[in-house]
GROMACS .gro file of C-alpha atoms in nm:
model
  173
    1UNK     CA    1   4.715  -6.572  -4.820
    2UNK     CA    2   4.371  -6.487  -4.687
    3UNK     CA    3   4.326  -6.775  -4.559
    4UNK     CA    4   4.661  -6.796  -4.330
    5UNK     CA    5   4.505  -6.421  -4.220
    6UNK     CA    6   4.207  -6.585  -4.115
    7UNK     CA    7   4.403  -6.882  -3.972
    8UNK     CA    8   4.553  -6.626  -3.762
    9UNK     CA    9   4.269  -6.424  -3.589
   10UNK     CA   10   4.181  -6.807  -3.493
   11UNK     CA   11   4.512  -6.805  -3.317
   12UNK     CA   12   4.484  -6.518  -3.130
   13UNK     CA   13   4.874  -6.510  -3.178
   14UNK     CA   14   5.091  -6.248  -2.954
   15UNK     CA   15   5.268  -6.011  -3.047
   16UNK     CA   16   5.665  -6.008  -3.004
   17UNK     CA   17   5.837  -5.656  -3.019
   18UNK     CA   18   6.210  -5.753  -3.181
   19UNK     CA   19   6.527  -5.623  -3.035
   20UNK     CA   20   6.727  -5.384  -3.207
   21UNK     CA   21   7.002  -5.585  -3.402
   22UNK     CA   22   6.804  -5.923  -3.336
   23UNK     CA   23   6.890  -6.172  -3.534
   24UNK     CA   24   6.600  -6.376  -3.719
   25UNK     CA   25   6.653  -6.683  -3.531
   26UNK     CA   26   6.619  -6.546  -3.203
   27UNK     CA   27   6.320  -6.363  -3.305
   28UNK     CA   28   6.148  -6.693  -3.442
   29UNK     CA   29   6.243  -6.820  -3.083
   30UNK     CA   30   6.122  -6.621  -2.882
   31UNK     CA   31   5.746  -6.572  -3.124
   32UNK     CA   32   5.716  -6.953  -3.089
   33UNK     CA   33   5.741  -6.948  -2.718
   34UNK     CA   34   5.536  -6.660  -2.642
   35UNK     CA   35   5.272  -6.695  -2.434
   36UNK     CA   36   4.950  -6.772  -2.641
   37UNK     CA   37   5.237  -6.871  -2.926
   38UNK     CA   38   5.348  -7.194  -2.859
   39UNK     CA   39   5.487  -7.330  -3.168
   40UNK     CA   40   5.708  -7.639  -3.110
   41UNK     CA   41   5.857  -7.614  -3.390
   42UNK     CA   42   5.927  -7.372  -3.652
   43UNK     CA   43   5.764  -7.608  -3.872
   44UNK     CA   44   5.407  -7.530  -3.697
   45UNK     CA   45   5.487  -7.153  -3.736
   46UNK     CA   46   5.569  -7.215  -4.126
   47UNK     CA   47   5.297  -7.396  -4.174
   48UNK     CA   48   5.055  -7.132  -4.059
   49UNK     CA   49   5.255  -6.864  -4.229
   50UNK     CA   50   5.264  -7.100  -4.591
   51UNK     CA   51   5.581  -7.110  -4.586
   52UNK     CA   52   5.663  -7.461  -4.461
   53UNK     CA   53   5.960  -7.562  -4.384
   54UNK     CA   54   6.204  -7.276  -4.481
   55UNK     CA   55   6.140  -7.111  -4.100
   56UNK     CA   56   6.335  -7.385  -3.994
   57UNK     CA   57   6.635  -7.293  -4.225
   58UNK     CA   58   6.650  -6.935  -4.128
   59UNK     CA   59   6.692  -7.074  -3.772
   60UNK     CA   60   6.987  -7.224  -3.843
   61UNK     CA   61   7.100  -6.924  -4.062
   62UNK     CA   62   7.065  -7.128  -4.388
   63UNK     CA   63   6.980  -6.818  -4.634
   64UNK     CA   64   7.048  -7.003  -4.929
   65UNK     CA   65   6.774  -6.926  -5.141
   66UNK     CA   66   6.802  -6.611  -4.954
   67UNK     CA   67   6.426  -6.509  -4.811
   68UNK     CA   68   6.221  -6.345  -5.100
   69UNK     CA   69   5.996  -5.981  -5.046
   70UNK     CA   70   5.695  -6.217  -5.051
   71UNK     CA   71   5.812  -6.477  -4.787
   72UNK     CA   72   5.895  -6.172  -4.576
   73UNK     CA   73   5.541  -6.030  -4.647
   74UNK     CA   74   5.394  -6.370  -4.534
   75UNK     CA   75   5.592  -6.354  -4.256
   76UNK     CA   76   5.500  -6.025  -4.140
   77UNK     CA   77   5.127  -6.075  -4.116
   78UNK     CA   78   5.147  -6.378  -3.913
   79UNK     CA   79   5.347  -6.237  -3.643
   80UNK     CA   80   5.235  -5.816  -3.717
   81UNK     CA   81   5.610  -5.694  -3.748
   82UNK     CA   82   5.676  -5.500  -4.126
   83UNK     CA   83   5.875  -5.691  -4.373
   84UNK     CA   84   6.116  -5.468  -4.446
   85UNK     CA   85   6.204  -5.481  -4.017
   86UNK     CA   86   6.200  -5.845  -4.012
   87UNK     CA   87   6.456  -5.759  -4.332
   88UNK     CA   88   6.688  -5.577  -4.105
   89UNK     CA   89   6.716  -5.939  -3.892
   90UNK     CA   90   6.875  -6.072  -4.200
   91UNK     CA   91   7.239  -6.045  -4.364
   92UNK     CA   92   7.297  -5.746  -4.613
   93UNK     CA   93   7.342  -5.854  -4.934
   94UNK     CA   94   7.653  -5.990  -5.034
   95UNK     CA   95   7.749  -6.111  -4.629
   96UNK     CA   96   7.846  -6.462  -4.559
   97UNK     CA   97   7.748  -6.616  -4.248
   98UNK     CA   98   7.881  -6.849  -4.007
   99UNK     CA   99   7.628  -7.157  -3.968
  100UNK     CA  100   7.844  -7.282  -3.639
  101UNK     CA  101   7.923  -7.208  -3.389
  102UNK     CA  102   7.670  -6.985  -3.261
  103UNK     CA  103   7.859  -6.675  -3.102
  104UNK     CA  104   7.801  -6.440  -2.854
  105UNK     CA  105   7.897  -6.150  -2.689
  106UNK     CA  106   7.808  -6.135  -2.329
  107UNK     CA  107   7.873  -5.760  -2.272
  108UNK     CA  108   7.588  -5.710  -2.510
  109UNK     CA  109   7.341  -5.992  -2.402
  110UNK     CA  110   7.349  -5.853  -2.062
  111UNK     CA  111   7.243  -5.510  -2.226
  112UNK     CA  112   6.981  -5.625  -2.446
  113UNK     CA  113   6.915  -5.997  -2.451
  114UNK     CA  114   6.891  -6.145  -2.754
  115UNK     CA  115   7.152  -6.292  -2.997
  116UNK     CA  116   7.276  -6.029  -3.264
  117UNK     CA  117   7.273  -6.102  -3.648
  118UNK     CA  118   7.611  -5.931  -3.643
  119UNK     CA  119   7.768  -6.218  -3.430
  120UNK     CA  120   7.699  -6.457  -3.714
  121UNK     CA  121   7.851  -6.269  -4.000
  122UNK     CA  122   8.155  -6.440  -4.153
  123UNK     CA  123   8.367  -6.123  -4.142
  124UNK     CA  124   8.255  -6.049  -3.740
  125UNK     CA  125   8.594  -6.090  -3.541
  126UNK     CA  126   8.433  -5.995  -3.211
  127UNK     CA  127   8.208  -5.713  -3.053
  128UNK     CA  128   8.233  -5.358  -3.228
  129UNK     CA  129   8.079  -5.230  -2.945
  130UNK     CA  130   8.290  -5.341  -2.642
  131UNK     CA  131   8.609  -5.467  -2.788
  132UNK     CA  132   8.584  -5.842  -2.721
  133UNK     CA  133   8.596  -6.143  -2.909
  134UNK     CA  134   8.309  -6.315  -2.930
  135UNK     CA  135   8.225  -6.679  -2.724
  136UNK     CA  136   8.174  -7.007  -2.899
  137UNK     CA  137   8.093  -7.239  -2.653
  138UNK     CA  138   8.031  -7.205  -2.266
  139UNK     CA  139   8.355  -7.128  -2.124
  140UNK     CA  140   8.237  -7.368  -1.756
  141UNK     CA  141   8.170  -7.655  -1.933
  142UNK     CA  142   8.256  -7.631  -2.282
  143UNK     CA  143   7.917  -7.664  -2.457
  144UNK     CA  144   7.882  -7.472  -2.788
  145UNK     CA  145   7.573  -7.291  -2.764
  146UNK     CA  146   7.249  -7.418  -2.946
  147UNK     CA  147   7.087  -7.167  -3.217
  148UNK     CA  148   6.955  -6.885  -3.109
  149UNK     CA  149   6.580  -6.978  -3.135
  150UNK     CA  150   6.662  -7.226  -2.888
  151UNK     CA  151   6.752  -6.958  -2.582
  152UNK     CA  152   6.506  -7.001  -2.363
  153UNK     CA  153   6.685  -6.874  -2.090
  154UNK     CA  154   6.983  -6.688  -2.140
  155UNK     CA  155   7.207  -6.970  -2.012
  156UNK     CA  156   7.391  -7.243  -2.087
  157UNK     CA  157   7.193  -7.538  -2.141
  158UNK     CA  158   7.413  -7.808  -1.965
  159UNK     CA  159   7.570  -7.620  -1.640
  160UNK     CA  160   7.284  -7.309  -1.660
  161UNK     CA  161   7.603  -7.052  -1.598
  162UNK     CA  162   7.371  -6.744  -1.740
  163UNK     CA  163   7.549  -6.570  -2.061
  164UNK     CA  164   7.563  -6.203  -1.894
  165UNK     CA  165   7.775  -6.369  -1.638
  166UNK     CA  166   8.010  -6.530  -1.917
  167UNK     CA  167   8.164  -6.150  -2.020
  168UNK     CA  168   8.413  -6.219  -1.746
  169UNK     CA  169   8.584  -6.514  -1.989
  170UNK     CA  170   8.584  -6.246  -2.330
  171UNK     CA  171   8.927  -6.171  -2.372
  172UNK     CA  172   9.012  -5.794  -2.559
  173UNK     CA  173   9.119  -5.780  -2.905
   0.00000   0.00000   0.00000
């Protein structure tokens, strides 16, 4: 462990606040890309972290082993946010998610953009917030959206329509 520490003040790493409600493969996104970051790959970030390649699981919300305290704690010294926050970007215990599609509601990305663990739950019909179901797929050209560490962004990577300006195509439930 000491030595990933001193791995890190080598990397002069940066910082990344999370959003409230973020989900843990948005987060890992948007670390990796920061500026001074620049993982590639959650791989890289793993690697540093000694946790190979289970960062690239929790991308794809693959919790199954679900994280342990002392991946978390590993975790939270590479990129300086506390375990038990970086615990709050997870399921609670006992809550299925949904590997695919990725969903969305873009009421709330336009608020706050980031994609919400909430969206991926298996018992999440839509948006508690604003009353809408949630999107699976670009509704201009059809594309499911990519995982959540992969918004770059905030549109959709084949016509670039931008997801706040998707909440028109949410229908009410």
């Amino acid at each position: 462990m000491e030595e990933n520490v001193d791995q890190k003040r080598q990397l002069w790493l940066t910082r990344v606040e999370p959003y409230e409600g973020e989900s843990i493969s948005h987060f890992l996104g948007r670390f990796r890309r920061e500026k001074g970051n620049k993982f590639s790959a959650p791989s890289g970030l793993g690697d540093v972290a000694g946790l190979g390649a289970v960062l690239a699981r929790w991308e794809k919300f693959y919790f199954n082993p679900f994280p342990t305290h002392q991946e978390l704690e590993a975790l939270a010294t590479l990129v300086e946010v506390e375990a038990d926050r970086l615990r709050e970007m997870l399921p609670p215990p006992g809550v299925g998610m949904k590997h695919s599609p990725i969903r969305l509601c873009c009421r709330c990305y336009a608020e706050s953009p980031c994609h919400q663990i909430e969206w991926q739950f298996k018992v999440t019909v839509g948006c508690a917030s604003h009353k809408l179901r949630l999107l699976s797929k670009c509704p201009v050209c059809e594309k499911p959206f990519p995982i959540p560490a992969l918004w770059v962004e905030g549109h959709c990577p084949r016509c670039f329509t931008p997801f706040a300006e998707m909440a028109k195509y949410q229908k009410h439930y």
